[in-house]
Amino acid sequence: MAYDFNTIASSYDRLNYIMTAGMDRLWRRRGVRWLMRGLVNPKTLDVAAGTGDLAVEICSCGAALPVVCVDLSEKMLAVAESKLSENGEYIVADAEHLPFQDCCFDCVASAFGIRNFLHLDRGLSEMARVLKIDGRLLILELSTPDSRFVRFFYNIYAHHIIPWLGSHIAGNREAYTYLPNSIERFPKGDAMLQKLESLGLRAEQRKFFFGVCRMYICVKR
Ligand SMILES: C[S@@+](CC[C@H](N)C(=O)[O-])C[C@H]1O[C@@H](n2cnc3c(N)ncnc32)[C@H](O)[C@@H]1O
């Protein structure tokens, strides 16, 4: 079963900020800068939009059309709506069965969401399906660092400090034990690029903070 983010919706933003020392905002901003560069008023879909921080960045880049925010969790989307109001459109739906026609968005984006899909390939293929030809897909996702030296410190942080923060700030140790475990199991780098290329996307990656966050930037052929 998919992890239920309704349980942590009220503390999600605060804990993200503390856990990443605010870097999550910079990572979203850098992704959105690439996504929106040179586009005028693109029709944009935020998949697994959660509390809407990616959509907020998209709006701050001057998007005039409402960003379509899709998520499984009503409570996460309610927080998004409190930030974006009429700059967003909010749809409770499964990313693995997107309720849109083929090729209808100029841009599709997802930040820290795809790791939570039950069937990653199905979700990615849905995101590629709804994207127009030459449209842009942005994925931001957490990953384990490549360097063994950095990974040593990362593991202490991810497996001890993050669950501790989760239990003391969100009152939910389970959710923040799930987080590092889900990062470890998740494909990264070339494995992810291959998946994206197999869907007819031209894909590249950029690493942030020793590879703790990766940005996959793709254009539909
Ligand atoms: C870690 S949060 C990321 C939220 C937000 N995108 C951000 O930048 O912080 C992951 C989100 O993915 C959503 N999610 C997980 N599986 C999903 C699916 N199959 N379809 C839609 N949303 C999903 C969860 O409900 C949750 O809100």
mmCIF file of C-alpha atoms and ligand atoms in Angstrom:
data_model
loop_
_atom_site.group_PDB
_atom_site.id
_atom_site.type_symbol
_atom_site.label_atom_id
_atom_site.label_comp_id
_atom_site.label_asym_id
_atom_site.label_seq_id
_atom_site.Cartn_x
_atom_site.Cartn_y
_atom_site.Cartn_z
ATOM 1 C CA MET A 1 0.000 0.000 0.000
ATOM 2 C CA ALA A 2 1.146 3.598 -0.711
ATOM 3 C CA TYR A 3 2.291 5.591 2.336
ATOM 4 C CA ASP A 4 -0.569 7.790 3.577
ATOM 5 C CA PHE A 5 0.708 11.396 3.636
ATOM 6 C CA ASN A 6 -2.552 12.613 5.216
ATOM 7 C CA THR A 7 -0.987 11.679 8.564
ATOM 8 C CA ILE A 8 1.892 14.183 8.228
ATOM 9 C CA ALA A 9 0.318 16.954 6.120
ATOM 10 C CA SER A 10 0.313 19.561 8.902
ATOM 11 C CA SER A 11 3.996 19.157 9.813
ATOM 12 C CA TYR A 12 5.374 18.211 6.366
ATOM 13 C CA ASP A 13 6.680 21.643 5.306
ATOM 14 C CA ARG A 14 8.288 22.445 8.657
ATOM 15 C CA LEU A 15 10.077 19.130 8.844
ATOM 16 C CA ASN A 16 11.268 19.350 5.222
ATOM 17 C CA TYR A 17 12.773 22.724 5.963
ATOM 18 C CA ILE A 18 14.522 21.501 9.121
ATOM 19 C CA MET A 19 15.754 18.224 7.611
ATOM 20 C CA THR A 20 17.303 19.833 4.542
ATOM 21 C CA ALA A 21 18.289 23.144 6.208
ATOM 22 C CA GLY A 22 16.113 24.882 3.617
ATOM 23 C CA MET A 23 17.922 23.300 0.652
ATOM 24 C CA ASP A 24 14.715 21.647 -0.610
ATOM 25 C CA ARG A 25 13.462 25.111 -1.602
ATOM 26 C CA LEU A 26 16.632 25.865 -3.548
ATOM 27 C CA TRP A 27 16.446 22.523 -5.332
ATOM 28 C CA ARG A 28 12.841 23.169 -6.399
ATOM 29 C CA ARG A 29 13.774 26.682 -7.516
ATOM 30 C CA ARG A 30 16.652 25.414 -9.663
ATOM 31 C CA GLY A 31 14.418 22.788 -11.244
ATOM 32 C CA VAL A 32 11.654 25.240 -12.001
ATOM 33 C CA ARG A 33 14.114 27.683 -13.543
ATOM 34 C CA TRP A 34 15.046 25.012 -16.074
ATOM 35 C CA LEU A 35 11.424 23.930 -16.571
ATOM 36 C CA MET A 36 10.084 27.394 -17.317
ATOM 37 C CA ARG A 37 13.056 28.904 -19.169
ATOM 38 C CA GLY A 38 11.879 30.741 -22.298
ATOM 39 C CA LEU A 39 8.274 29.493 -22.074
ATOM 40 C CA VAL A 40 5.298 31.829 -22.176
ATOM 41 C CA ASN A 41 2.360 30.732 -20.070
ATOM 42 C CA PRO A 42 2.857 26.944 -20.312
ATOM 43 C CA LYS A 43 0.105 24.584 -19.220
ATOM 44 C CA THR A 44 1.759 22.808 -16.282
ATOM 45 C CA LEU A 45 0.987 19.693 -14.252
ATOM 46 C CA ASP A 46 2.513 19.069 -10.808
ATOM 47 C CA VAL A 47 2.310 15.337 -10.055
ATOM 48 C CA ALA A 48 2.326 14.239 -6.393
ATOM 49 C CA ALA A 49 2.104 17.960 -5.681
ATOM 50 C CA GLY A 50 1.706 17.490 -1.927
ATOM 51 C CA THR A 51 1.658 20.803 -0.093
ATOM 52 C CA GLY A 52 2.291 22.690 -3.328
ATOM 53 C CA ASP A 53 5.797 24.102 -2.875
ATOM 54 C CA LEU A 54 6.820 23.196 -6.425
ATOM 55 C CA ALA A 55 3.649 24.778 -7.822
ATOM 56 C CA VAL A 56 4.367 27.906 -5.760
ATOM 57 C CA GLU A 57 7.808 28.152 -7.429
ATOM 58 C CA ILE A 58 6.210 27.651 -10.841
ATOM 59 C CA CYS A 59 3.773 30.499 -10.155
ATOM 60 C CA SER A 60 6.575 32.739 -8.965
ATOM 61 C CA CYS A 61 8.215 32.247 -12.381
ATOM 62 C CA GLY A 62 5.263 34.087 -13.878
ATOM 63 C CA ALA A 63 2.962 31.208 -14.902
ATOM 64 C CA ALA A 64 -0.387 32.858 -15.623
ATOM 65 C CA LEU A 65 -2.445 29.680 -16.022
ATOM 66 C CA PRO A 66 -3.321 27.793 -12.817
ATOM 67 C CA VAL A 67 -0.898 24.920 -12.135
ATOM 68 C CA VAL A 68 -2.775 21.616 -12.109
ATOM 69 C CA CYS A 69 -1.876 19.852 -8.838
ATOM 70 C CA VAL A 70 -2.538 16.119 -8.563
ATOM 71 C CA ASP A 71 -2.037 14.109 -5.376
ATOM 72 C CA LEU A 72 -3.503 11.087 -3.597
ATOM 73 C CA SER A 73 -3.717 12.951 -0.287
ATOM 74 C CA GLU A 74 -6.576 15.421 0.249
ATOM 75 C CA LYS A 75 -4.891 16.875 3.328
ATOM 76 C CA MET A 76 -1.627 17.595 1.510
ATOM 77 C CA LEU A 77 -3.623 19.242 -1.312
ATOM 78 C CA ALA A 78 -5.596 21.310 1.221
ATOM 79 C CA VAL A 79 -2.288 22.825 2.405
ATOM 80 C CA ALA A 80 -1.360 23.475 -1.256
ATOM 81 C CA GLU A 81 -4.670 25.253 -1.791
ATOM 82 C CA SER A 82 -4.067 27.470 1.254
ATOM 83 C CA LYS A 83 -0.849 28.699 -0.422
ATOM 84 C CA LEU A 84 -1.874 28.892 -4.062
ATOM 85 C CA SER A 85 -5.651 29.521 -3.985
ATOM 86 C CA GLU A 86 -6.800 30.384 -7.546
ATOM 87 C CA ASN A 87 -3.273 29.910 -8.941
ATOM 88 C CA GLY A 88 -3.841 26.176 -8.656
ATOM 89 C CA GLU A 89 -6.334 23.529 -9.675
ATOM 90 C CA TYR A 90 -6.504 20.615 -7.218
ATOM 91 C CA ILE A 91 -7.299 17.061 -8.189
ATOM 92 C CA VAL A 92 -7.192 14.059 -5.866
ATOM 93 C CA ALA A 93 -6.012 11.334 -8.239
ATOM 94 C CA ASP A 94 -3.474 8.576 -8.669
ATOM 95 C CA ALA A 95 -0.396 9.459 -10.714
ATOM 96 C CA GLU A 96 -0.504 5.931 -12.086
ATOM 97 C CA HIS A 97 -3.863 6.708 -13.745
ATOM 98 C CA LEU A 98 -3.783 10.398 -14.602
ATOM 99 C CA PRO A 99 -7.248 11.700 -15.534
ATOM 100 C CA PHE A 100 -6.038 13.627 -18.620
ATOM 101 C CA GLN A 101 -5.868 13.077 -22.357
ATOM 102 C CA ASP A 102 -2.605 12.290 -24.150
ATOM 103 C CA CYS A 103 -0.235 15.169 -24.973
ATOM 104 C CA CYS A 104 -2.115 17.956 -23.189
ATOM 105 C CA PHE A 105 0.558 19.617 -20.974
ATOM 106 C CA ASP A 106 3.540 21.761 -22.006
ATOM 107 C CA CYS A 107 5.308 20.927 -18.736
ATOM 108 C CA VAL A 108 4.996 18.110 -16.220
ATOM 109 C CA ALA A 109 6.890 18.173 -12.940
ATOM 110 C CA SER A 110 7.229 16.156 -9.762
ATOM 111 C CA ALA A 111 9.320 16.920 -6.686
ATOM 112 C CA PHE A 112 10.094 14.150 -4.197
ATOM 113 C CA GLY A 113 6.946 12.326 -5.275
ATOM 114 C CA ILE A 114 7.784 9.495 -7.673
ATOM 115 C CA ARG A 115 9.694 7.532 -4.999
ATOM 116 C CA ASN A 116 6.343 6.924 -3.358
ATOM 117 C CA PHE A 117 4.553 5.430 -6.361
ATOM 118 C CA LEU A 118 3.553 1.796 -5.960
ATOM 119 C CA HIS A 119 4.497 1.133 -9.587
ATOM 120 C CA LEU A 120 7.187 3.563 -10.675
ATOM 121 C CA ASP A 121 7.173 2.568 -14.369
ATOM 122 C CA ARG A 122 3.414 3.036 -14.584
ATOM 123 C CA GLY A 123 3.603 6.518 -13.014
ATOM 124 C CA LEU A 124 6.484 7.609 -15.241
ATOM 125 C CA SER A 125 4.731 6.390 -18.361
ATOM 126 C CA GLU A 126 1.592 8.336 -17.379
ATOM 127 C CA MET A 127 3.660 11.497 -16.931
ATOM 128 C CA ALA A 128 5.245 10.996 -20.357
ATOM 129 C CA ARG A 129 1.851 10.228 -21.931
ATOM 130 C CA VAL A 130 0.187 13.498 -20.900
ATOM 131 C CA LEU A 131 3.183 15.585 -22.023
ATOM 132 C CA LYS A 132 3.095 17.262 -25.454
ATOM 133 C CA ILE A 133 5.816 16.495 -28.019
ATOM 134 C CA ASP A 134 8.779 18.800 -27.195
ATOM 135 C CA GLY A 135 7.214 19.309 -23.759
ATOM 136 C CA ARG A 136 9.436 19.305 -20.667
ATOM 137 C CA LEU A 137 9.434 16.898 -17.747
ATOM 138 C CA LEU A 138 11.171 17.781 -14.481
ATOM 139 C CA ILE A 139 11.739 15.244 -11.730
ATOM 140 C CA LEU A 140 13.441 16.047 -8.436
ATOM 141 C CA GLU A 141 14.166 13.112 -6.195
ATOM 142 C CA LEU A 142 16.273 12.264 -3.160
ATOM 143 C CA SER A 143 18.997 9.650 -3.514
ATOM 144 C CA THR A 144 21.962 8.185 -1.697
ATOM 145 C CA PRO A 145 25.271 9.957 -2.421
ATOM 146 C CA ASP A 146 27.705 8.166 -4.780
ATOM 147 C CA SER A 147 30.819 8.757 -2.664
ATOM 148 C CA ARG A 148 31.332 6.143 0.070
ATOM 149 C CA PHE A 149 32.899 8.770 2.301
ATOM 150 C CA VAL A 150 29.864 11.111 2.039
ATOM 151 C CA ARG A 151 27.518 8.118 2.315
ATOM 152 C CA PHE A 152 28.976 7.250 5.718
ATOM 153 C CA PHE A 153 27.803 10.600 7.169
ATOM 154 C CA TYR A 154 24.588 10.537 5.117
ATOM 155 C CA ASN A 155 23.673 7.129 6.614
ATOM 156 C CA ILE A 156 24.093 8.391 10.171
ATOM 157 C CA TYR A 157 21.938 11.405 9.383
ATOM 158 C CA ALA A 158 19.299 9.514 7.394
ATOM 159 C CA HIS A 159 18.894 6.492 9.652
ATOM 160 C CA HIS A 160 19.303 8.100 13.086
ATOM 161 C CA ILE A 161 18.764 11.850 13.022
ATOM 162 C CA ILE A 162 15.854 12.011 10.548
ATOM 163 C CA PRO A 163 13.719 9.413 12.415
ATOM 164 C CA TRP A 164 14.507 11.253 15.663
ATOM 165 C CA LEU A 165 13.400 14.582 14.126
ATOM 166 C CA GLY A 166 10.280 12.859 12.751
ATOM 167 C CA SER A 167 9.279 11.541 16.131
ATOM 168 C CA HIS A 168 9.997 14.798 18.016
ATOM 169 C CA ILE A 169 8.644 17.329 15.515
ATOM 170 C CA ALA A 170 5.983 15.452 13.542
ATOM 171 C CA GLY A 171 5.207 12.931 16.283
ATOM 172 C CA ASN A 172 5.641 10.261 13.617
ATOM 173 C CA ARG A 173 8.833 8.211 13.688
ATOM 174 C CA GLU A 174 7.401 5.649 11.264
ATOM 175 C CA ALA A 175 7.032 8.155 8.391
ATOM 176 C CA TYR A 176 10.591 9.334 8.812
ATOM 177 C CA THR A 177 11.978 5.805 9.027
ATOM 178 C CA TYR A 178 10.122 5.063 5.776
ATOM 179 C CA LEU A 179 11.853 8.071 4.143
ATOM 180 C CA PRO A 180 15.520 6.871 4.192
ATOM 181 C CA ASN A 181 14.454 3.292 3.457
ATOM 182 C CA SER A 182 12.472 4.367 0.402
ATOM 183 C CA ILE A 183 15.445 6.462 -0.817
ATOM 184 C CA GLU A 184 17.759 3.459 -0.549
ATOM 185 C CA ARG A 185 15.469 1.181 -2.557
ATOM 186 C CA PHE A 186 14.919 3.724 -5.291
ATOM 187 C CA PRO A 187 16.724 3.714 -8.709
ATOM 188 C CA LYS A 188 19.034 6.654 -9.311
ATOM 189 C CA GLY A 189 21.403 8.059 -11.921
ATOM 190 C CA ASP A 190 21.878 5.945 -15.053
ATOM 191 C CA ALA A 191 19.172 3.466 -14.009
ATOM 192 C CA MET A 192 16.640 6.293 -13.860
ATOM 193 C CA LEU A 193 17.901 7.869 -17.095
ATOM 194 C CA GLN A 194 17.399 4.547 -18.885
ATOM 195 C CA LYS A 195 13.810 4.318 -17.671
ATOM 196 C CA LEU A 196 13.112 7.850 -18.876
ATOM 197 C CA GLU A 197 14.789 7.311 -22.269
ATOM 198 C CA SER A 198 12.753 4.137 -22.769
ATOM 199 C CA LEU A 199 9.604 6.289 -22.561
ATOM 200 C CA GLY A 200 10.676 8.411 -25.535
ATOM 201 C CA LEU A 201 12.241 11.196 -23.460
ATOM 202 C CA ARG A 202 15.634 12.833 -23.943
ATOM 203 C CA ALA A 203 16.911 12.825 -20.361
ATOM 204 C CA GLU A 204 19.807 14.291 -18.393
ATOM 205 C CA GLN A 205 20.551 14.491 -14.694
ATOM 206 C CA ARG A 206 22.094 17.085 -12.397
ATOM 207 C CA LYS A 207 23.195 16.364 -8.837
ATOM 208 C CA PHE A 208 22.739 18.667 -5.874
ATOM 209 C CA PHE A 209 24.560 18.417 -2.532
ATOM 210 C CA PHE A 210 26.776 15.365 -3.301
ATOM 211 C CA GLY A 211 23.882 13.611 -5.047
ATOM 212 C CA VAL A 212 21.519 13.724 -2.055
ATOM 213 C CA CYS A 213 19.081 15.313 -4.513
ATOM 214 C CA ARG A 214 18.995 14.600 -8.243
ATOM 215 C CA MET A 215 17.203 16.549 -10.902
ATOM 216 C CA TYR A 216 16.179 14.686 -14.058
ATOM 217 C CA ILE A 217 15.387 17.026 -16.922
ATOM 218 C CA CYS A 218 13.688 15.530 -19.945
ATOM 219 C CA VAL A 219 12.190 16.620 -23.255
ATOM 220 C CA LYS A 220 9.617 14.465 -25.066
ATOM 221 C CA ARG A 221 10.786 13.392 -28.548
HETATM 222 C C1 LIG B 1 7.240 13.580 -0.226
HETATM 223 S S1 LIG B 1 5.705 14.257 -0.747
HETATM 224 C C2 LIG B 1 6.208 15.434 -1.973
HETATM 225 C C3 LIG B 1 5.318 16.633 -2.014
HETATM 226 C C4 LIG B 1 5.736 17.806 -2.884
HETATM 227 N N1 LIG B 1 5.790 17.466 -4.285
HETATM 228 C C5 LIG B 1 7.019 18.479 -2.471
HETATM 229 O O1 LIG B 1 7.714 19.019 -3.332
HETATM 230 O O2 LIG B 1 7.325 18.533 -1.276
HETATM 231 C C6 LIG B 1 5.087 12.945 -1.733
HETATM 232 C C7 LIG B 1 3.664 13.134 -2.206
HETATM 233 O O3 LIG B 1 3.388 12.133 -3.185
HETATM 234 C C8 LIG B 1 2.029 11.793 -3.066
HETATM 235 N N2 LIG B 1 1.821 10.502 -3.759
HETATM 236 C C9 LIG B 1 2.373 9.322 -3.469
HETATM 237 N N3 LIG B 1 1.960 8.395 -4.349
HETATM 238 C C10 LIG B 1 1.139 9.019 -5.216
HETATM 239 C C11 LIG B 1 0.403 8.598 -6.362
HETATM 240 N N4 LIG B 1 0.426 7.337 -6.792
HETATM 241 N N5 LIG B 1 -0.358 9.518 -7.011
HETATM 242 C C12 LIG B 1 -0.404 10.805 -6.591
HETATM 243 N N6 LIG B 1 0.275 11.261 -5.523
HETATM 244 C C13 LIG B 1 1.037 10.386 -4.844
HETATM 245 C C14 LIG B 1 1.800 11.746 -1.559
HETATM 246 O O4 LIG B 1 0.437 11.811 -1.212
HETATM 247 C C15 LIG B 1 2.612 12.977 -1.118
HETATM 248 O O5 LIG B 1 1.818 14.126 -1.051
#
